[in-house]
Amino acid sequence: MSIEDKLKELGIELQTPPSPVANYIPVQQTGNLIYLSGQGPRDEEGNFITGKVGADISAEQAYDLSRNTAINLISAMKSYLGSLERVVKIVKVFGMVNATSDFTDHPKVINGCSDFFVEVFEDKGRHARSAVGMGSLPNNM
């Protein structure tokens, strides 16, 4: 089954990624690797979903928002590559969690992204990973 067929089966419709609002590009290629600029969770209208894990958002809700972010990352891949079949391997995920200072389950949150990549890309989706907490993130995402 193709990646895009798998996404359809999961009920996922990829959106066109938003244009950058600052001096950066959403995807950078060097050799056969692509690097994706940071993404965050967005609602159906494309607005950032905001709040701090441990205060406004539970770890379970944040897991789902991390999955939402993975979908946005896949949208950026598709927009750049044209076909997700060109993805050979997800190499690294660097997950940042906007969290209160006493929240310590950052890996459980970023599992939402990691689990989704493996669900969609199977073994090609297994990756190295960092999951860290931040005192704030842009737009309070």
JSON list of C-alpha atoms in Angstrom, two decimals:
[
{"chain": "A", "resi": 1, "resn": "MET", "atom": "CA", "xyz": [0.00, 0.00, 0.00]},
{"chain": "A", "resi": 2, "resn": "SER", "atom": "CA", "xyz": [1.35, 3.45, -0.86]},
{"chain": "A", "resi": 3, "resn": "ILE", "atom": "CA", "xyz": [1.99, 6.03, 1.86]},
{"chain": "A", "resi": 4, "resn": "GLU", "atom": "CA", "xyz": [-0.74, 8.26, 0.46]},
{"chain": "A", "resi": 5, "resn": "ASP", "atom": "CA", "xyz": [-3.21, 5.36, 0.36]},
{"chain": "A", "resi": 6, "resn": "LYS", "atom": "CA", "xyz": [-2.35, 4.61, 3.97]},
{"chain": "A", "resi": 7, "resn": "LEU", "atom": "CA", "xyz": [-3.03, 8.25, 4.89]},
{"chain": "A", "resi": 8, "resn": "LYS", "atom": "CA", "xyz": [-6.40, 8.09, 3.09]},
{"chain": "A", "resi": 9, "resn": "GLU", "atom": "CA", "xyz": [-7.23, 4.87, 4.94]},
{"chain": "A", "resi": 10, "resn": "LEU", "atom": "CA", "xyz": [-6.49, 6.71, 8.21]},
{"chain": "A", "resi": 11, "resn": "GLY", "atom": "CA", "xyz": [-8.76, 9.57, 7.13]},
{"chain": "A", "resi": 12, "resn": "ILE", "atom": "CA", "xyz": [-5.86, 12.02, 6.88]},
{"chain": "A", "resi": 13, "resn": "GLU", "atom": "CA", "xyz": [-6.03, 14.75, 4.26]},
{"chain": "A", "resi": 14, "resn": "LEU", "atom": "CA", "xyz": [-2.75, 16.63, 3.91]},
{"chain": "A", "resi": 15, "resn": "GLN", "atom": "CA", "xyz": [-2.98, 20.42, 3.75]},
{"chain": "A", "resi": 16, "resn": "THR", "atom": "CA", "xyz": [-0.77, 22.85, 1.89]},
{"chain": "A", "resi": 17, "resn": "PRO", "atom": "CA", "xyz": [1.81, 24.04, 4.42]},
{"chain": "A", "resi": 18, "resn": "PRO", "atom": "CA", "xyz": [1.63, 27.71, 5.39]},
{"chain": "A", "resi": 19, "resn": "SER", "atom": "CA", "xyz": [4.25, 30.10, 4.03]},
{"chain": "A", "resi": 20, "resn": "PRO", "atom": "CA", "xyz": [7.04, 31.08, 6.45]},
{"chain": "A", "resi": 21, "resn": "VAL", "atom": "CA", "xyz": [6.46, 34.32, 8.34]},
{"chain": "A", "resi": 22, "resn": "ALA", "atom": "CA", "xyz": [10.16, 35.03, 8.88]},
{"chain": "A", "resi": 23, "resn": "ASN", "atom": "CA", "xyz": [13.51, 34.69, 7.11]},
{"chain": "A", "resi": 24, "resn": "TYR", "atom": "CA", "xyz": [13.72, 30.91, 6.69]},
{"chain": "A", "resi": 25, "resn": "ILE", "atom": "CA", "xyz": [12.56, 28.22, 4.29]},
{"chain": "A", "resi": 26, "resn": "PRO", "atom": "CA", "xyz": [10.29, 25.30, 5.26]},
{"chain": "A", "resi": 27, "resn": "VAL", "atom": "CA", "xyz": [12.50, 22.60, 3.70]},
{"chain": "A", "resi": 28, "resn": "GLN", "atom": "CA", "xyz": [16.23, 22.54, 3.04]},
{"chain": "A", "resi": 29, "resn": "GLN", "atom": "CA", "xyz": [17.87, 19.82, 0.98]},
{"chain": "A", "resi": 30, "resn": "THR", "atom": "CA", "xyz": [21.52, 18.84, 1.07]},
{"chain": "A", "resi": 31, "resn": "GLY", "atom": "CA", "xyz": [22.51, 15.78, -0.95]},
{"chain": "A", "resi": 32, "resn": "ASN", "atom": "CA", "xyz": [19.80, 13.18, -0.50]},
{"chain": "A", "resi": 33, "resn": "LEU", "atom": "CA", "xyz": [18.65, 14.50, 2.90]},
{"chain": "A", "resi": 34, "resn": "ILE", "atom": "CA", "xyz": [15.90, 17.00, 3.56]},
{"chain": "A", "resi": 35, "resn": "TYR", "atom": "CA", "xyz": [15.56, 19.00, 6.76]},
{"chain": "A", "resi": 36, "resn": "LEU", "atom": "CA", "xyz": [12.17, 20.31, 7.81]},
{"chain": "A", "resi": 37, "resn": "SER", "atom": "CA", "xyz": [11.68, 23.57, 9.67]},
{"chain": "A", "resi": 38, "resn": "GLY", "atom": "CA", "xyz": [9.71, 23.41, 12.89]},
{"chain": "A", "resi": 39, "resn": "GLN", "atom": "CA", "xyz": [5.99, 22.78, 12.79]},
{"chain": "A", "resi": 40, "resn": "GLY", "atom": "CA", "xyz": [3.33, 22.88, 15.44]},
{"chain": "A", "resi": 41, "resn": "PRO", "atom": "CA", "xyz": [-0.22, 21.67, 15.92]},
{"chain": "A", "resi": 42, "resn": "ARG", "atom": "CA", "xyz": [-2.87, 23.50, 13.90]},
{"chain": "A", "resi": 43, "resn": "ASP", "atom": "CA", "xyz": [-6.64, 23.42, 13.81]},
{"chain": "A", "resi": 44, "resn": "GLU", "atom": "CA", "xyz": [-8.69, 22.85, 10.66]},
{"chain": "A", "resi": 45, "resn": "GLU", "atom": "CA", "xyz": [-8.50, 26.57, 9.76]},
{"chain": "A", "resi": 46, "resn": "GLY", "atom": "CA", "xyz": [-4.70, 26.51, 10.03]},
{"chain": "A", "resi": 47, "resn": "ASN", "atom": "CA", "xyz": [-4.47, 28.39, 13.34]},
{"chain": "A", "resi": 48, "resn": "PHE", "atom": "CA", "xyz": [-1.96, 27.26, 15.95]},
{"chain": "A", "resi": 49, "resn": "ILE", "atom": "CA", "xyz": [-3.36, 25.24, 18.83]},
{"chain": "A", "resi": 50, "resn": "THR", "atom": "CA", "xyz": [-1.91, 26.88, 21.91]},
{"chain": "A", "resi": 51, "resn": "GLY", "atom": "CA", "xyz": [-1.29, 26.22, 25.58]},
{"chain": "A", "resi": 52, "resn": "LYS", "atom": "CA", "xyz": [1.18, 24.75, 28.01]},
{"chain": "A", "resi": 53, "resn": "VAL", "atom": "CA", "xyz": [1.32, 21.06, 28.81]},
{"chain": "A", "resi": 54, "resn": "GLY", "atom": "CA", "xyz": [0.88, 20.62, 32.55]},
{"chain": "A", "resi": 55, "resn": "ALA", "atom": "CA", "xyz": [-1.34, 23.70, 32.87]},
{"chain": "A", "resi": 56, "resn": "ASP", "atom": "CA", "xyz": [-3.72, 24.12, 29.92]},
{"chain": "A", "resi": 57, "resn": "ILE", "atom": "CA", "xyz": [-3.22, 20.78, 28.16]},
{"chain": "A", "resi": 58, "resn": "SER", "atom": "CA", "xyz": [-2.95, 17.25, 29.53]},
{"chain": "A", "resi": 59, "resn": "ALA", "atom": "CA", "xyz": [-0.21, 14.85, 28.46]},
{"chain": "A", "resi": 60, "resn": "GLU", "atom": "CA", "xyz": [-2.85, 12.78, 26.65]},
{"chain": "A", "resi": 61, "resn": "GLN", "atom": "CA", "xyz": [-4.10, 15.82, 24.71]},
{"chain": "A", "resi": 62, "resn": "ALA", "atom": "CA", "xyz": [-0.50, 16.79, 23.95]},
{"chain": "A", "resi": 63, "resn": "TYR", "atom": "CA", "xyz": [0.14, 13.30, 22.52]},
{"chain": "A", "resi": 64, "resn": "ASP", "atom": "CA", "xyz": [-2.68, 13.95, 20.02]},
{"chain": "A", "resi": 65, "resn": "LEU", "atom": "CA", "xyz": [-1.28, 17.41, 19.25]},
{"chain": "A", "resi": 66, "resn": "SER", "atom": "CA", "xyz": [2.13, 15.84, 18.62]},
{"chain": "A", "resi": 67, "resn": "ARG", "atom": "CA", "xyz": [0.43, 13.50, 16.14]},
{"chain": "A", "resi": 68, "resn": "ASN", "atom": "CA", "xyz": [-1.16, 16.57, 14.54]},
{"chain": "A", "resi": 69, "resn": "THR", "atom": "CA", "xyz": [2.32, 18.08, 14.23]},
{"chain": "A", "resi": 70, "resn": "ALA", "atom": "CA", "xyz": [3.56, 14.89, 12.52]},
{"chain": "A", "resi": 71, "resn": "ILE", "atom": "CA", "xyz": [0.78, 15.28, 9.95]},
{"chain": "A", "resi": 72, "resn": "ASN", "atom": "CA", "xyz": [1.95, 18.87, 9.33]},
{"chain": "A", "resi": 73, "resn": "LEU", "atom": "CA", "xyz": [5.52, 17.64, 8.90]},
{"chain": "A", "resi": 74, "resn": "ILE", "atom": "CA", "xyz": [4.35, 15.03, 6.39]},
{"chain": "A", "resi": 75, "resn": "SER", "atom": "CA", "xyz": [2.47, 17.79, 4.55]},
{"chain": "A", "resi": 76, "resn": "ALA", "atom": "CA", "xyz": [5.74, 19.72, 4.25]},
{"chain": "A", "resi": 77, "resn": "MET", "atom": "CA", "xyz": [7.49, 16.59, 2.96]},
{"chain": "A", "resi": 78, "resn": "LYS", "atom": "CA", "xyz": [4.79, 15.99, 0.36]},
{"chain": "A", "resi": 79, "resn": "SER", "atom": "CA", "xyz": [4.79, 19.62, -0.74]},
{"chain": "A", "resi": 80, "resn": "TYR", "atom": "CA", "xyz": [8.55, 19.54, -1.30]},
{"chain": "A", "resi": 81, "resn": "LEU", "atom": "CA", "xyz": [9.00, 16.01, -2.65]},
{"chain": "A", "resi": 82, "resn": "GLY", "atom": "CA", "xyz": [5.82, 15.73, -4.71]},
{"chain": "A", "resi": 83, "resn": "SER", "atom": "CA", "xyz": [5.44, 12.08, -3.67]},
{"chain": "A", "resi": 84, "resn": "LEU", "atom": "CA", "xyz": [5.83, 10.55, -0.23]},
{"chain": "A", "resi": 85, "resn": "GLU", "atom": "CA", "xyz": [7.09, 7.40, -1.94]},
{"chain": "A", "resi": 86, "resn": "ARG", "atom": "CA", "xyz": [10.40, 9.26, -2.28]},
{"chain": "A", "resi": 87, "resn": "VAL", "atom": "CA", "xyz": [10.86, 9.11, 1.51]},
{"chain": "A", "resi": 88, "resn": "VAL", "atom": "CA", "xyz": [13.52, 6.47, 2.17]},
{"chain": "A", "resi": 89, "resn": "LYS", "atom": "CA", "xyz": [13.90, 6.97, 5.93]},
{"chain": "A", "resi": 90, "resn": "ILE", "atom": "CA", "xyz": [12.87, 9.34, 8.72]},
{"chain": "A", "resi": 91, "resn": "VAL", "atom": "CA", "xyz": [16.24, 9.92, 10.34]},
{"chain": "A", "resi": 92, "resn": "LYS", "atom": "CA", "xyz": [15.68, 12.22, 13.33]},
{"chain": "A", "resi": 93, "resn": "VAL", "atom": "CA", "xyz": [12.85, 13.88, 15.23]},
{"chain": "A", "resi": 94, "resn": "PHE", "atom": "CA", "xyz": [13.58, 16.79, 17.53]},
{"chain": "A", "resi": 95, "resn": "GLY", "atom": "CA", "xyz": [10.46, 17.37, 19.60]},
{"chain": "A", "resi": 96, "resn": "MET", "atom": "CA", "xyz": [9.97, 20.46, 21.73]},
{"chain": "A", "resi": 97, "resn": "VAL", "atom": "CA", "xyz": [7.15, 20.54, 24.27]},
{"chain": "A", "resi": 98, "resn": "ASN", "atom": "CA", "xyz": [5.81, 23.85, 25.61]},
{"chain": "A", "resi": 99, "resn": "ALA", "atom": "CA", "xyz": [5.42, 22.76, 29.22]},
{"chain": "A", "resi": 100, "resn": "THR", "atom": "CA", "xyz": [5.33, 23.92, 32.80]},
{"chain": "A", "resi": 101, "resn": "SER", "atom": "CA", "xyz": [8.58, 23.60, 34.73]},
{"chain": "A", "resi": 102, "resn": "ASP", "atom": "CA", "xyz": [7.27, 20.64, 36.75]},
{"chain": "A", "resi": 103, "resn": "PHE", "atom": "CA", "xyz": [6.10, 18.62, 33.72]},
{"chain": "A", "resi": 104, "resn": "THR", "atom": "CA", "xyz": [8.50, 15.73, 33.05]},
{"chain": "A", "resi": 105, "resn": "ASP", "atom": "CA", "xyz": [6.77, 13.42, 30.55]},
{"chain": "A", "resi": 106, "resn": "HIS", "atom": "CA", "xyz": [8.07, 15.07, 27.37]},
{"chain": "A", "resi": 107, "resn": "PRO", "atom": "CA", "xyz": [8.88, 11.71, 25.73]},
{"chain": "A", "resi": 108, "resn": "LYS", "atom": "CA", "xyz": [5.26, 10.56, 26.19]},
{"chain": "A", "resi": 109, "resn": "VAL", "atom": "CA", "xyz": [4.10, 13.68, 24.34]},
{"chain": "A", "resi": 110, "resn": "ILE", "atom": "CA", "xyz": [6.53, 13.26, 21.43]},
{"chain": "A", "resi": 111, "resn": "ASN", "atom": "CA", "xyz": [5.46, 9.61, 21.15]},
{"chain": "A", "resi": 112, "resn": "GLY", "atom": "CA", "xyz": [2.43, 11.02, 19.30]},
{"chain": "A", "resi": 113, "resn": "CYS", "atom": "CA", "xyz": [4.72, 12.09, 16.46]},
{"chain": "A", "resi": 114, "resn": "SER", "atom": "CA", "xyz": [6.96, 9.03, 16.58]},
{"chain": "A", "resi": 115, "resn": "ASP", "atom": "CA", "xyz": [4.07, 6.56, 16.71]},
{"chain": "A", "resi": 116, "resn": "PHE", "atom": "CA", "xyz": [2.41, 8.25, 13.74]},
{"chain": "A", "resi": 117, "resn": "PHE", "atom": "CA", "xyz": [5.58, 8.19, 11.62]},
{"chain": "A", "resi": 118, "resn": "VAL", "atom": "CA", "xyz": [5.93, 4.45, 12.26]},
{"chain": "A", "resi": 119, "resn": "GLU", "atom": "CA", "xyz": [2.22, 3.86, 11.61]},
{"chain": "A", "resi": 120, "resn": "VAL", "atom": "CA", "xyz": [2.45, 5.61, 8.24]},
{"chain": "A", "resi": 121, "resn": "PHE", "atom": "CA", "xyz": [5.98, 4.81, 7.06]},
{"chain": "A", "resi": 122, "resn": "GLU", "atom": "CA", "xyz": [6.42, 1.50, 8.95]},
{"chain": "A", "resi": 123, "resn": "ASP", "atom": "CA", "xyz": [10.15, 0.63, 9.33]},
{"chain": "A", "resi": 124, "resn": "LYS", "atom": "CA", "xyz": [11.09, 3.69, 7.24]},
{"chain": "A", "resi": 125, "resn": "GLY", "atom": "CA", "xyz": [9.47, 5.77, 9.99]},
{"chain": "A", "resi": 126, "resn": "ARG", "atom": "CA", "xyz": [11.67, 4.50, 12.84]},
{"chain": "A", "resi": 127, "resn": "HIS", "atom": "CA", "xyz": [14.04, 7.27, 13.84]},
{"chain": "A", "resi": 128, "resn": "ALA", "atom": "CA", "xyz": [16.46, 8.69, 16.37]},
{"chain": "A", "resi": 129, "resn": "ARG", "atom": "CA", "xyz": [14.80, 11.24, 18.63]},
{"chain": "A", "resi": 130, "resn": "SER", "atom": "CA", "xyz": [15.15, 13.98, 21.19]},
{"chain": "A", "resi": 131, "resn": "ALA", "atom": "CA", "xyz": [12.20, 15.10, 23.33]},
{"chain": "A", "resi": 132, "resn": "VAL", "atom": "CA", "xyz": [12.74, 18.23, 25.39]},
{"chain": "A", "resi": 133, "resn": "GLY", "atom": "CA", "xyz": [10.67, 20.69, 27.39]},
{"chain": "A", "resi": 134, "resn": "MET", "atom": "CA", "xyz": [10.63, 24.41, 26.69]},
{"chain": "A", "resi": 135, "resn": "GLY", "atom": "CA", "xyz": [9.49, 27.29, 28.85]},
{"chain": "A", "resi": 136, "resn": "SER", "atom": "CA", "xyz": [7.80, 28.79, 25.79]},
{"chain": "A", "resi": 137, "resn": "LEU", "atom": "CA", "xyz": [7.46, 28.25, 22.04]},
{"chain": "A", "resi": 138, "resn": "PRO", "atom": "CA", "xyz": [6.49, 30.64, 19.23]},
{"chain": "A", "resi": 139, "resn": "ASN", "atom": "CA", "xyz": [2.82, 31.64, 19.26]},
{"chain": "A", "resi": 140, "resn": "ASN", "atom": "CA", "xyz": [2.46, 29.69, 22.53]},
{"chain": "A", "resi": 141, "resn": "MET", "atom": "CA", "xyz": [2.05, 26.48, 20.48]}
]
